[in-house]
mmCIF file of C-alpha atoms and ligand atoms in Angstrom:
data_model
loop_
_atom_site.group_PDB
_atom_site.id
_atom_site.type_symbol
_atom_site.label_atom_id
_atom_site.label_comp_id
_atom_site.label_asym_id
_atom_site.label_seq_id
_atom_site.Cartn_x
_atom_site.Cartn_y
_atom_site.Cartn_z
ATOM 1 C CA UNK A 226 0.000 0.000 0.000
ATOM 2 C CA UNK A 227 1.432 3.311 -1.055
ATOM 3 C CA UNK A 228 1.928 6.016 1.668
ATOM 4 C CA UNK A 229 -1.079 8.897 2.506
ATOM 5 C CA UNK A 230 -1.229 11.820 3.720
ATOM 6 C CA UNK A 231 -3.114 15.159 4.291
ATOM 7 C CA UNK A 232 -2.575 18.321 2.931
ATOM 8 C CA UNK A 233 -4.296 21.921 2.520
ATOM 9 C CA UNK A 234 -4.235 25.189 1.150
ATOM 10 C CA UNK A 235 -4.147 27.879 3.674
ATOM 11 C CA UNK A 236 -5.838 30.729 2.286
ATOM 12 C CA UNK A 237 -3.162 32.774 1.032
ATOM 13 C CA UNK A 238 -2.263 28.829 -0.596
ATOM 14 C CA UNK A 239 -4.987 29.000 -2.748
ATOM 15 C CA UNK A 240 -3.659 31.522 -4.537
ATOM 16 C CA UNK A 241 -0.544 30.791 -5.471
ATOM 17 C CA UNK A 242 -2.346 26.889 -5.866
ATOM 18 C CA UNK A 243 -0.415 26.734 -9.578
ATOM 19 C CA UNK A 244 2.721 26.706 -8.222
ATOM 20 C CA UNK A 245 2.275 25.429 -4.972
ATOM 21 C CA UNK A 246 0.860 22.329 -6.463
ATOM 22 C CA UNK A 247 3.587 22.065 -9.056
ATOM 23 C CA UNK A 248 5.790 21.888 -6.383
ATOM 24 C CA UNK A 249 3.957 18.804 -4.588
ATOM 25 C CA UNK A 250 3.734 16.901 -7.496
ATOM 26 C CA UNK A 251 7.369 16.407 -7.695
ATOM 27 C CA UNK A 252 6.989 13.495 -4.465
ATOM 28 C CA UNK A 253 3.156 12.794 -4.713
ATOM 29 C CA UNK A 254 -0.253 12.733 -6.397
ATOM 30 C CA UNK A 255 -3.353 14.543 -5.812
ATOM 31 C CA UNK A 256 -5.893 10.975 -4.946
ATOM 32 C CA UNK A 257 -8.719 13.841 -3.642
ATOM 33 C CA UNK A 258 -9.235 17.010 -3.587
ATOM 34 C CA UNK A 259 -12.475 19.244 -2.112
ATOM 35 C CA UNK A 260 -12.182 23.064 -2.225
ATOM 36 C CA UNK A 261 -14.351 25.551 0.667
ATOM 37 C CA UNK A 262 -15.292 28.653 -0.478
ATOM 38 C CA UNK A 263 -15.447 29.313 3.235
ATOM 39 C CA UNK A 264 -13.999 26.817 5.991
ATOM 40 C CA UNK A 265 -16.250 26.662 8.504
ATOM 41 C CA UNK A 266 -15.327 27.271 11.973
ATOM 42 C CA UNK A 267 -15.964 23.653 13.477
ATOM 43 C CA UNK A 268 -13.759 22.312 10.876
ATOM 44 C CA UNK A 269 -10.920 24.480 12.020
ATOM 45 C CA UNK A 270 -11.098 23.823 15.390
ATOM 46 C CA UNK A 271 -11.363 19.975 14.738
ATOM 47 C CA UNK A 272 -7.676 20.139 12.899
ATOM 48 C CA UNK A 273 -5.982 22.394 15.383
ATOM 49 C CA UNK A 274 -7.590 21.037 18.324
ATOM 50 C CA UNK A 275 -3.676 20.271 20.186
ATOM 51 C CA UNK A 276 -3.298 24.393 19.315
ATOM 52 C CA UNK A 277 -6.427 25.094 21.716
ATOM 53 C CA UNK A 278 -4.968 26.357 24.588
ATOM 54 C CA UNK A 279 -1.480 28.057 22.650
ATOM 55 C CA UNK A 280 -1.807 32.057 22.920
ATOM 56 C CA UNK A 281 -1.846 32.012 19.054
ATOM 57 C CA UNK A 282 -4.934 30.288 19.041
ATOM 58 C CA UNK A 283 -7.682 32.474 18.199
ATOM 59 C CA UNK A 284 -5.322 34.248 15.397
ATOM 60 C CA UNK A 285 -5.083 31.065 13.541
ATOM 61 C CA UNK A 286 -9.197 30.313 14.031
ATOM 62 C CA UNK A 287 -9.028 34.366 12.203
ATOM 63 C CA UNK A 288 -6.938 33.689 9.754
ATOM 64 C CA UNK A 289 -8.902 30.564 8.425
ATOM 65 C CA UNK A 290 -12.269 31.111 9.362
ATOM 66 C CA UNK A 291 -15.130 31.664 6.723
ATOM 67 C CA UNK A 292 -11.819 31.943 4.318
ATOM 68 C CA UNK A 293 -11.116 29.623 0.917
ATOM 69 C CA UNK A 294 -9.366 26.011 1.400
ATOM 70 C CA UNK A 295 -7.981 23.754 -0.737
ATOM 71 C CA UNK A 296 -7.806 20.259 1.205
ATOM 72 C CA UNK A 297 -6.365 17.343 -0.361
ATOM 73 C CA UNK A 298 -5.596 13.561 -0.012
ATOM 74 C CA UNK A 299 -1.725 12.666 -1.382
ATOM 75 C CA UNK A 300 -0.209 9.523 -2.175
ATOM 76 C CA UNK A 301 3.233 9.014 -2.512
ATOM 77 C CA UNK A 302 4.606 8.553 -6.573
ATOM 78 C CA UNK A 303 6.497 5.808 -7.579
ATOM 79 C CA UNK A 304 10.135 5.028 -7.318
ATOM 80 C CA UNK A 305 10.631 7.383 -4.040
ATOM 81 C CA UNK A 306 12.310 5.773 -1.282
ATOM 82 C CA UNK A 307 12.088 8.386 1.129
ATOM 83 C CA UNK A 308 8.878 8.581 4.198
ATOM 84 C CA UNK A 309 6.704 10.957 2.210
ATOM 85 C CA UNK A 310 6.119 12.573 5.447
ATOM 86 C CA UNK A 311 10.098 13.741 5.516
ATOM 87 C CA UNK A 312 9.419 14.341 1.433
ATOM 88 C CA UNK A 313 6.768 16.561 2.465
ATOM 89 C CA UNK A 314 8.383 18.212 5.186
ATOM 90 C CA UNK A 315 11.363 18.817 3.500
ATOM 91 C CA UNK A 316 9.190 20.540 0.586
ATOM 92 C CA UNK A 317 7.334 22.597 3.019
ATOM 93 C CA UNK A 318 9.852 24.048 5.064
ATOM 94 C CA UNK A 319 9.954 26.009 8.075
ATOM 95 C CA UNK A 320 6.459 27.448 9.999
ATOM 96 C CA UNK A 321 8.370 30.719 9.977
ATOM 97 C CA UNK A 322 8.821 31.593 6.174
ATOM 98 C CA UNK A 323 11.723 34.028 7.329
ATOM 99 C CA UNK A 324 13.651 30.715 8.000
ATOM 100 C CA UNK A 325 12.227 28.494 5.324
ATOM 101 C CA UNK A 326 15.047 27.552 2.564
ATOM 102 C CA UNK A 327 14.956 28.787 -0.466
ATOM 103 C CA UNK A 328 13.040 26.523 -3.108
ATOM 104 C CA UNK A 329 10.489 25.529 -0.011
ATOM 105 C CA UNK A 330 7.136 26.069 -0.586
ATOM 106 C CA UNK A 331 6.859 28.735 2.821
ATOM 107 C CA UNK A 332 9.850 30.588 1.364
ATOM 108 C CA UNK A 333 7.086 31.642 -0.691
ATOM 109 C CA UNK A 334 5.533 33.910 1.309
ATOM 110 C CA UNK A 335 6.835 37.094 2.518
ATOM 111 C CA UNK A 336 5.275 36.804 5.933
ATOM 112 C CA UNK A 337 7.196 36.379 9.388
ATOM 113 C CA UNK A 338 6.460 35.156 12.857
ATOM 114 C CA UNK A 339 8.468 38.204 13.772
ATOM 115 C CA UNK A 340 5.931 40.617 12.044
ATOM 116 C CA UNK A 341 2.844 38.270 12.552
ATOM 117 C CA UNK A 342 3.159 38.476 16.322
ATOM 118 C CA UNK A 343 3.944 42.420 16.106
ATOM 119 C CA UNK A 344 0.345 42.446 14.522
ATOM 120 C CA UNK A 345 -1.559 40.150 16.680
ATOM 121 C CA UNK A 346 -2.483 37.081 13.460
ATOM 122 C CA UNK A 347 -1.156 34.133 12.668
ATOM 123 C CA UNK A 348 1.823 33.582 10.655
ATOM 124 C CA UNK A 349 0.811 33.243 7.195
ATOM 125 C CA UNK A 350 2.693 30.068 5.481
ATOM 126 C CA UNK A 351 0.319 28.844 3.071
ATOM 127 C CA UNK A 352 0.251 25.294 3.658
ATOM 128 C CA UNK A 353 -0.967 22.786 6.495
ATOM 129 C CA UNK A 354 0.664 19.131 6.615
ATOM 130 C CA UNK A 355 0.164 16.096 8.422
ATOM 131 C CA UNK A 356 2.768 15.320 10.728
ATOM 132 C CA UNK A 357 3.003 11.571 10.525
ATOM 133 C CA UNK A 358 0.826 8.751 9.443
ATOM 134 C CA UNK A 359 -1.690 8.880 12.832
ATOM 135 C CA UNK A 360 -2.457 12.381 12.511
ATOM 136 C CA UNK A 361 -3.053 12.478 8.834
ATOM 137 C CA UNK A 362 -5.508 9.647 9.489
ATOM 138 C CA UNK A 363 -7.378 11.648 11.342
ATOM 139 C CA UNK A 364 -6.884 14.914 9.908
ATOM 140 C CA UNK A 365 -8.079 13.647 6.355
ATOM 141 C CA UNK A 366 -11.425 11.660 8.329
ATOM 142 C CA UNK A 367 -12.502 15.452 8.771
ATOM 143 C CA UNK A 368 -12.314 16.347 5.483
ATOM 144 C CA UNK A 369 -13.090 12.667 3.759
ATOM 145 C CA UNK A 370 -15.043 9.722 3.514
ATOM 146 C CA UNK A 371 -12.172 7.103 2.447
ATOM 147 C CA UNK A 372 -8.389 7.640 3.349
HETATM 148 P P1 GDP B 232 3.133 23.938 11.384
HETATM 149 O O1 GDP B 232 2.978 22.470 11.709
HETATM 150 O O2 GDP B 232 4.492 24.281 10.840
HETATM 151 O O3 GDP B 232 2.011 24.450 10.487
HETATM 152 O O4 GDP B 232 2.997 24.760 12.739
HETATM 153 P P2 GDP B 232 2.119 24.471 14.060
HETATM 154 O O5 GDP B 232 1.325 23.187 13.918
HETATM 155 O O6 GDP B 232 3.014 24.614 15.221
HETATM 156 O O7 GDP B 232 1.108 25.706 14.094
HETATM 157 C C1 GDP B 232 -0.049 25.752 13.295
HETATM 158 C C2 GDP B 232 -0.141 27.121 12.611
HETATM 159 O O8 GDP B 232 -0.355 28.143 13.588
HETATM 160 C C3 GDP B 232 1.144 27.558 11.901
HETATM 161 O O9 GDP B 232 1.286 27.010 10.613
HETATM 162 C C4 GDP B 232 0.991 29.061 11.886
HETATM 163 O O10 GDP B 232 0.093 29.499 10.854
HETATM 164 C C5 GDP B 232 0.337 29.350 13.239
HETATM 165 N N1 GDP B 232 1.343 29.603 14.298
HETATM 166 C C6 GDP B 232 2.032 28.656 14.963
HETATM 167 N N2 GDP B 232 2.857 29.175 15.892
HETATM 168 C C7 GDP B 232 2.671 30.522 15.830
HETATM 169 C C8 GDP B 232 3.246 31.604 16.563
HETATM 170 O O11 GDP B 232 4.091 31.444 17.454
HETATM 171 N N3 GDP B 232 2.852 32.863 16.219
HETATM 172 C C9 GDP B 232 1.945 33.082 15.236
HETATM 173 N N4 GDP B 232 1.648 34.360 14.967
HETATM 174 N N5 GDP B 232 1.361 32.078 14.523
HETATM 175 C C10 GDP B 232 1.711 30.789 14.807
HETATM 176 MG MG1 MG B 233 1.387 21.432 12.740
#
């Protein structure tokens, strides 16, 4: 069975999806895909639910809520030897775009925690990903019928 996992388009993601996309197709392929116009709150707090307590909390519930998402299912392409978690990881890059490398998908944006926290919001880095194989099971249950 070819590796899974979960994967979404923050809402500054959707709109660079083009690229963003062209970038994750290089370790995996799209096996689902459901776009929100507007994610609805109870979804959000479902995914972040171990955030629920952090002081940055309701910023990231702000920056999601009643905005567009692009959530997907991806399975791992052929010949890769690599855990497509550490693929993934390695393509995301750091939650801090300021320290992402360059060629990452969060070296993207021009956001930083730095000048996030100066204005009270959540970082904005484009992308969510599933950690490791338990949490993308249930990450993608939230979003899918079949995993
Ligand atoms: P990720 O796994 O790299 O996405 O990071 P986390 O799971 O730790 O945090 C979830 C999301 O909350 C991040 O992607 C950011 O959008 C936001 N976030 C996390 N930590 C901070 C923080 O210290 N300050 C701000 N402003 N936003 C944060
Ligand atoms: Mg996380």
């Amino acid at each position: 069975m070819k590796q899974r996992t979960f994967f979404m388009l923050k809402p500054d993601g959707v709109k660079l999806e083009e690229e963003i996309l062209a970038r994750i197709k290089s370790v995996a392929e799209i096996v689902a895909i459901k776009k929100y116009a507007r994610l609805p709150l109870e979804k959000i707090a479902q995914l972040y639910e171990e955030h629920k307590d952090k002081p940055f909390y309701p910023w990231l519930v702000d920056y999601l809520k009643d905005n567009p998402a692009t959530l997907m299912i991806l399975e791992k392409k052929d010949g890769l030897n690599e855990d497509l978690f550490s693929l993934i990881d390695k393509l995301v890059g750091s939650t801090d775009p300021k320290k992402a490398l360059p060629g990452t998908i969060r070296s993207l944006s021009p956001d930083s925690l730095e000048v996030a926290y100066s204005q009270n919001r959540a970082v904005q880095n484009l992308v969510h990903r599933s950690e490791n194989e338990t949490t993308a099971q249930r990450e993608a249950a939230l979003f899918f019928d079949v995993f």
